[in-house]
């Protein structure tokens, strides 16, 4: 199906580090034939390529701090909401602050590409830490060390959690239990999304 006849879908994945945003976002993008955009992956590519943005972002990422909003917005907004961009997408890891969300919303309204739903993956602290430490051992990702993981979770709680109220206020929020096997979590998300999209008459 080409881009003009296929139903558009625009989703956002929220959740603490380790909750499964990247894992589930990849699967949802495949299922709904949408582009998967992970700001974490985009930033890691910039770091690997040694671009100016990568050099600016790396110290923040290594510490487990959020990268400053202006750098993120410059990287994401035109790429995702520019006139040439894919109209269906699953955003994973963006926005992470209310300021990022508001700036994205202003541009999305202008181009008629607002979101259909926001999926928030809920997972207990201990399980978040266990998953990230396991990935750190297996893949050696620089920010999956014990101390950095704890700091990333703190950053999430102080700067990203307020987004839940923001999206609930826009009646977009779907909270999904992220415990259990990857397939089980996908099934829960797809069921919740199907209900939401049919209620919205899509
Ligand atoms: P991200 O790459 O987004 O890292 P993350 O929050 O840890 O999520 P990720 O998607 O990797 O992990 P997932 O939960 O899928 O960000 C990295 C850094 O980039 C940030 O700290 C920040 O510095 C910067 N950044 C990115 N976006 C930004 C923004 N918008 N603003 C500012 N800064 C930004 O998976 C974790 C592990 O769990 C995996 O190993 C996976 O295999 C496993 N897993 C998943 N589901 C599972 C399940 N059901 N059971 C068992 N294991 C599971």
GROMACS .gro file of C-alpha atoms and ligand atoms in nm:
model
  255
    1UNK     CA    1   0.000   0.000   0.000
    2UNK     CA    2   0.142   0.342  -0.074
    3UNK     CA    3   0.180   0.621   0.176
    4UNK     CA    4  -0.132   0.807   0.058
    5UNK     CA    5  -0.388   0.522   0.083
    6UNK     CA    6  -0.263   0.348   0.397
    7UNK     CA    7  -0.430   0.461   0.724
    8UNK     CA    8  -0.192   0.681   0.915
    9UNK     CA    9  -0.093   0.604   1.272
   10UNK     CA   10   0.116   0.813   1.505
   11UNK     CA   11   0.212   0.666   1.840
   12UNK     CA   12   0.439   0.761   2.120
   13UNK     CA   13   0.609   0.523   2.365
   14UNK     CA   14   0.663   0.644   2.722
   15UNK     CA   15   0.819   0.456   3.010
   16UNK     CA   16   1.121   0.444   3.237
   17UNK     CA   17   1.457   0.329   3.099
   18UNK     CA   18   1.436  -0.049   3.067
   19UNK     CA   19   1.056  -0.061   3.046
   20UNK     CA   20   1.070  -0.191   2.688
   21UNK     CA   21   1.005   0.119   2.477
   22UNK     CA   22   1.266   0.029   2.218
   23UNK     CA   23   1.170  -0.338   2.213
   24UNK     CA   24   0.797  -0.274   2.179
   25UNK     CA   25   0.835   0.036   1.961
   26UNK     CA   26   1.020  -0.168   1.697
   27UNK     CA   27   0.746  -0.432   1.698
   28UNK     CA   28   0.460  -0.180   1.681
   29UNK     CA   29   0.623   0.004   1.392
   30UNK     CA   30   0.641  -0.324   1.200
   31UNK     CA   31   0.283  -0.421   1.286
   32UNK     CA   32   0.137  -0.084   1.184
   33UNK     CA   33   0.374  -0.028   0.890
   34UNK     CA   34   0.507   0.291   1.045
   35UNK     CA   35   0.852   0.444   1.085
   36UNK     CA   36   1.023   0.368   1.416
   37UNK     CA   37   1.209   0.669   1.551
   38UNK     CA   38   1.423   0.618   1.862
   39UNK     CA   39   1.596   0.934   1.980
   40UNK     CA   40   1.835   0.716   2.181
   41UNK     CA   41   1.940   0.535   1.858
   42UNK     CA   42   1.962   0.862   1.663
   43UNK     CA   43   2.187   1.008   1.933
   44UNK     CA   44   2.406   0.697   1.951
   45UNK     CA   45   2.450   0.716   1.569
   46UNK     CA   46   2.557   1.079   1.600
   47UNK     CA   47   2.809   0.982   1.867
   48UNK     CA   48   2.947   0.695   1.657
   49UNK     CA   49   2.980   0.922   1.354
   50UNK     CA   50   3.154   1.186   1.566
   51UNK     CA   51   2.925   1.467   1.448
   52UNK     CA   52   2.912   1.799   1.634
   53UNK     CA   53   2.575   1.700   1.781
   54UNK     CA   54   2.719   1.364   1.889
   55UNK     CA   55   3.010   1.534   2.062
   56UNK     CA   56   2.777   1.772   2.242
   57UNK     CA   57   2.535   1.496   2.348
   58UNK     CA   58   2.781   1.228   2.456
   59UNK     CA   59   2.877   1.364   2.801
   60UNK     CA   60   2.508   1.392   2.897
   61UNK     CA   61   2.434   1.040   2.779
   62UNK     CA   62   2.738   0.895   2.956
   63UNK     CA   63   2.623   1.047   3.285
   64UNK     CA   64   2.263   0.933   3.230
   65UNK     CA   65   2.142   1.294   3.208
   66UNK     CA   66   1.884   1.400   2.954
   67UNK     CA   67   2.041   1.578   2.656
   68UNK     CA   68   1.935   1.950   2.646
   69UNK     CA   69   1.597   2.012   2.480
   70UNK     CA   70   1.729   2.240   2.206
   71UNK     CA   71   1.972   1.977   2.077
   72UNK     CA   72   1.700   1.712   2.075
   73UNK     CA   73   1.440   1.936   1.911
   74UNK     CA   74   1.684   2.038   1.638
   75UNK     CA   75   1.754   1.671   1.568
   76UNK     CA   76   1.394   1.545   1.574
   77UNK     CA   77   1.134   1.803   1.473
   78UNK     CA   78   1.206   1.846   1.104
   79UNK     CA   79   1.306   1.485   1.063
   80UNK     CA   80   0.973   1.360   1.201
   81UNK     CA   81   0.733   1.643   1.121
   82UNK     CA   82   0.884   1.791   0.805
   83UNK     CA   83   0.668   1.789   0.491
   84UNK     CA   84   0.875   1.511   0.330
   85UNK     CA   85   0.865   1.283   0.634
   86UNK     CA   86   0.674   0.955   0.676
   87UNK     CA   87   0.325   1.043   0.815
   88UNK     CA   88   0.299   0.725   1.024
   89UNK     CA   89   0.549   0.683   1.306
   90UNK     CA   90   0.620   0.529   1.643
   91UNK     CA   91   0.824   0.771   1.851
   92UNK     CA   92   1.033   0.603   2.117
   93UNK     CA   93   1.221   0.816   2.369
   94UNK     CA   94   1.083   1.149   2.251
   95UNK     CA   95   0.949   1.367   2.404
   96UNK     CA   96   1.106   1.328   2.745
   97UNK     CA   97   1.019   1.669   2.892
   98UNK     CA   98   0.700   1.876   2.888
   99UNK     CA   99   0.888   2.147   2.697
  100UNK     CA  100   0.981   1.895   2.422
  101UNK     CA  101   0.617   1.778   2.411
  102UNK     CA  102   0.477   2.129   2.381
  103UNK     CA  103   0.722   2.230   2.107
  104UNK     CA  104   0.644   1.910   1.913
  105UNK     CA  105   0.268   1.963   1.954
  106UNK     CA  106   0.288   2.318   1.813
  107UNK     CA  107   0.465   2.189   1.501
  108UNK     CA  108   0.237   1.881   1.474
  109UNK     CA  109  -0.074   2.100   1.472
  110UNK     CA  110   0.075   2.319   1.200
  111UNK     CA  111   0.134   2.021   0.971
  112UNK     CA  112  -0.182   1.829   1.074
  113UNK     CA  113   0.007   1.537   1.224
  114UNK     CA  114  -0.094   1.510   1.587
  115UNK     CA  115  -0.076   1.182   1.782
  116UNK     CA  116  -0.339   0.906   1.796
  117UNK     CA  117  -0.221   0.753   2.125
  118UNK     CA  118   0.055   0.753   2.386
  119UNK     CA  119   0.150   0.413   2.527
  120UNK     CA  120   0.307   0.421   2.873
  121UNK     CA  121   0.483   0.100   2.981
  122UNK     CA  122   0.461   0.045   3.357
  123UNK     CA  123   0.728  -0.164   3.528
  124UNK     CA  124   0.861  -0.202   3.885
  125UNK     CA  125   1.197  -0.049   3.976
  126UNK     CA  126   1.371  -0.379   4.049
  127UNK     CA  127   1.273  -0.521   3.712
  128UNK     CA  128   1.389  -0.206   3.529
  129UNK     CA  129   1.729  -0.233   3.693
  130UNK     CA  130   1.755  -0.608   3.629
  131UNK     CA  131   1.678  -0.565   3.257
  132UNK     CA  132   1.923  -0.280   3.207
  133UNK     CA  133   2.204  -0.449   3.398
  134UNK     CA  134   2.150  -0.765   3.190
  135UNK     CA  135   2.172  -0.558   2.870
  136UNK     CA  136   2.484  -0.385   3.004
  137UNK     CA  137   2.651  -0.723   3.054
  138UNK     CA  138   2.543  -0.854   2.714
  139UNK     CA  139   2.587  -0.551   2.487
  140UNK     CA  140   2.823  -0.330   2.684
  141UNK     CA  141   2.611  -0.019   2.622
  142UNK     CA  142   2.806   0.256   2.796
  143UNK     CA  143   2.510   0.392   2.995
  144UNK     CA  144   2.385   0.055   3.125
  145UNK     CA  145   2.612   0.053   3.432
  146UNK     CA  146   2.458   0.026   3.782
  147UNK     CA  147   2.519   0.389   3.884
  148UNK     CA  148   2.410   0.540   3.553
  149UNK     CA  149   2.096   0.328   3.540
  150UNK     CA  150   1.983   0.461   3.879
  151UNK     CA  151   2.046   0.817   3.765
  152UNK     CA  152   1.854   0.762   3.439
  153UNK     CA  153   1.557   0.639   3.641
  154UNK     CA  154   1.578   0.953   3.861
  155UNK     CA  155   1.588   1.170   3.549
  156UNK     CA  156   1.280   0.988   3.420
  157UNK     CA  157   1.092   1.038   3.745
  158UNK     CA  158   1.171   1.408   3.776
  159UNK     CA  159   1.157   1.522   3.413
  160UNK     CA  160   0.955   1.271   3.210
  161UNK     CA  161   0.683   1.150   3.451
  162UNK     CA  162   0.502   1.489   3.433
  163UNK     CA  163   0.428   1.399   3.071
  164UNK     CA  164   0.176   1.139   3.191
  165UNK     CA  165  -0.051   1.414   3.324
  166UNK     CA  166   0.012   1.621   3.013
  167UNK     CA  167  -0.101   1.342   2.775
  168UNK     CA  168  -0.382   1.226   3.002
  169UNK     CA  169  -0.514   1.582   2.984
  170UNK     CA  170  -0.517   1.547   2.604
  171UNK     CA  171  -0.699   1.213   2.644
  172UNK     CA  172  -0.425   1.018   2.467
  173UNK     CA  173  -0.270   0.813   2.746
  174UNK     CA  174  -0.286   0.431   2.755
  175UNK     CA  175  -0.113   0.266   3.052
  176UNK     CA  176   0.006  -0.087   2.989
  177UNK     CA  177   0.158  -0.338   3.230
  178UNK     CA  178   0.509  -0.413   3.095
  179UNK     CA  179   0.582  -0.720   3.308
  180UNK     CA  180   0.619  -1.064   3.152
  181UNK     CA  181   0.742  -1.192   2.816
  182UNK     CA  182   0.795  -0.956   2.523
  183UNK     CA  183   0.508  -1.121   2.326
  184UNK     CA  184   0.265  -1.085   2.617
  185UNK     CA  185   0.344  -0.713   2.648
  186UNK     CA  186   0.297  -0.662   2.271
  187UNK     CA  187  -0.040  -0.834   2.292
  188UNK     CA  188  -0.152  -0.609   2.578
  189UNK     CA  189  -0.049  -0.297   2.386
  190UNK     CA  190  -0.216  -0.405   2.063
  191UNK     CA  191  -0.541  -0.489   2.248
  192UNK     CA  192  -0.543  -0.153   2.429
  193UNK     CA  193  -0.464   0.033   2.106
  194UNK     CA  194  -0.733  -0.149   1.906
  195UNK     CA  195  -0.991  -0.051   2.167
  196UNK     CA  196  -0.873   0.310   2.170
  197UNK     CA  197  -0.861   0.344   1.792
  198UNK     CA  198  -1.206   0.191   1.749
  199UNK     CA  199  -1.350   0.423   2.018
  200UNK     CA  200  -1.199   0.710   1.822
  201UNK     CA  201  -1.378   0.578   1.510
  202UNK     CA  202  -1.063   0.475   1.325
  203LIG     P1  203   1.724   0.545   2.521
  203LIG     O1  204   1.802   0.480   2.416
  203LIG     O2  205   1.586   0.589   2.489
  203LIG     O3  206   1.730   0.442   2.643
  203LIG     P2  207   1.626   0.379   2.744
  203LIG     O4  208   1.536   0.479   2.806
  203LIG     O5  209   1.710   0.297   2.833
  203LIG     O6  210   1.528   0.285   2.668
  203LIG     P3  211   1.555   0.163   2.571
  203LIG     O7  212   1.455   0.181   2.464
  203LIG     O8  213   1.694   0.151   2.528
  203LIG     O9  214   1.534   0.034   2.658
  203LIG     P4  215   1.416  -0.070   2.657
  203LIG    O10  216   1.330  -0.014   2.762
  203LIG    O11  217   1.352  -0.102   2.526
  203LIG    O12  218   1.801   0.675   2.580
  203LIG     C1  219   1.939   0.674   2.612
  203LIG     C2  220   1.986   0.815   2.650
  203LIG    O13  221   1.971   0.906   2.537
  203LIG     C3  222   1.911   0.885   2.762
  203LIG    O14  223   1.961   0.849   2.890
  203LIG     C4  224   1.938   1.036   2.729
  203LIG    O15  225   2.066   1.076   2.770
  203LIG     C5  226   1.936   1.040   2.578
  203LIG     N1  227   1.804   1.077   2.520
  203LIG     C6  228   1.729   0.999   2.435
  203LIG     N2  229   1.617   1.064   2.399
  203LIG     C7  230   1.618   1.185   2.463
  203LIG     C8  231   1.528   1.297   2.467
  203LIG     N3  232   1.413   1.298   2.398
  203LIG     N4  233   1.561   1.404   2.544
  203LIG     C9  234   1.676   1.406   2.614
  203LIG     N5  235   1.765   1.304   2.614
  203LIG    C10  236   1.738   1.195   2.540
  203LIG    O16  237   1.483  -0.209   2.692
  203LIG    C11  238   1.576  -0.231   2.794
  203LIG    C12  239   1.618  -0.378   2.804
  203LIG    O17  240   1.510  -0.458   2.849
  203LIG    C13  241   1.662  -0.440   2.671
  203LIG    O18  242   1.778  -0.516   2.692
  203LIG    C14  243   1.547  -0.531   2.631
  203LIG    O19  244   1.590  -0.644   2.557
  203LIG    C15  245   1.493  -0.573   2.766
  203LIG     N6  246   1.350  -0.604   2.761
  203LIG    C16  247   1.252  -0.534   2.699
  203LIG     N7  248   1.132  -0.592   2.718
  203LIG    C17  249   1.153  -0.701   2.799
  203LIG    C18  250   1.067  -0.803   2.858
  203LIG     N8  251   0.933  -0.804   2.838
  203LIG     N9  252   1.126  -0.897   2.936
  203LIG    C19  253   1.260  -0.897   2.958
  203LIG    N10  254   1.345  -0.806   2.905
  203LIG    C20  255   1.293  -0.709   2.827
   0.00000   0.00000   0.00000
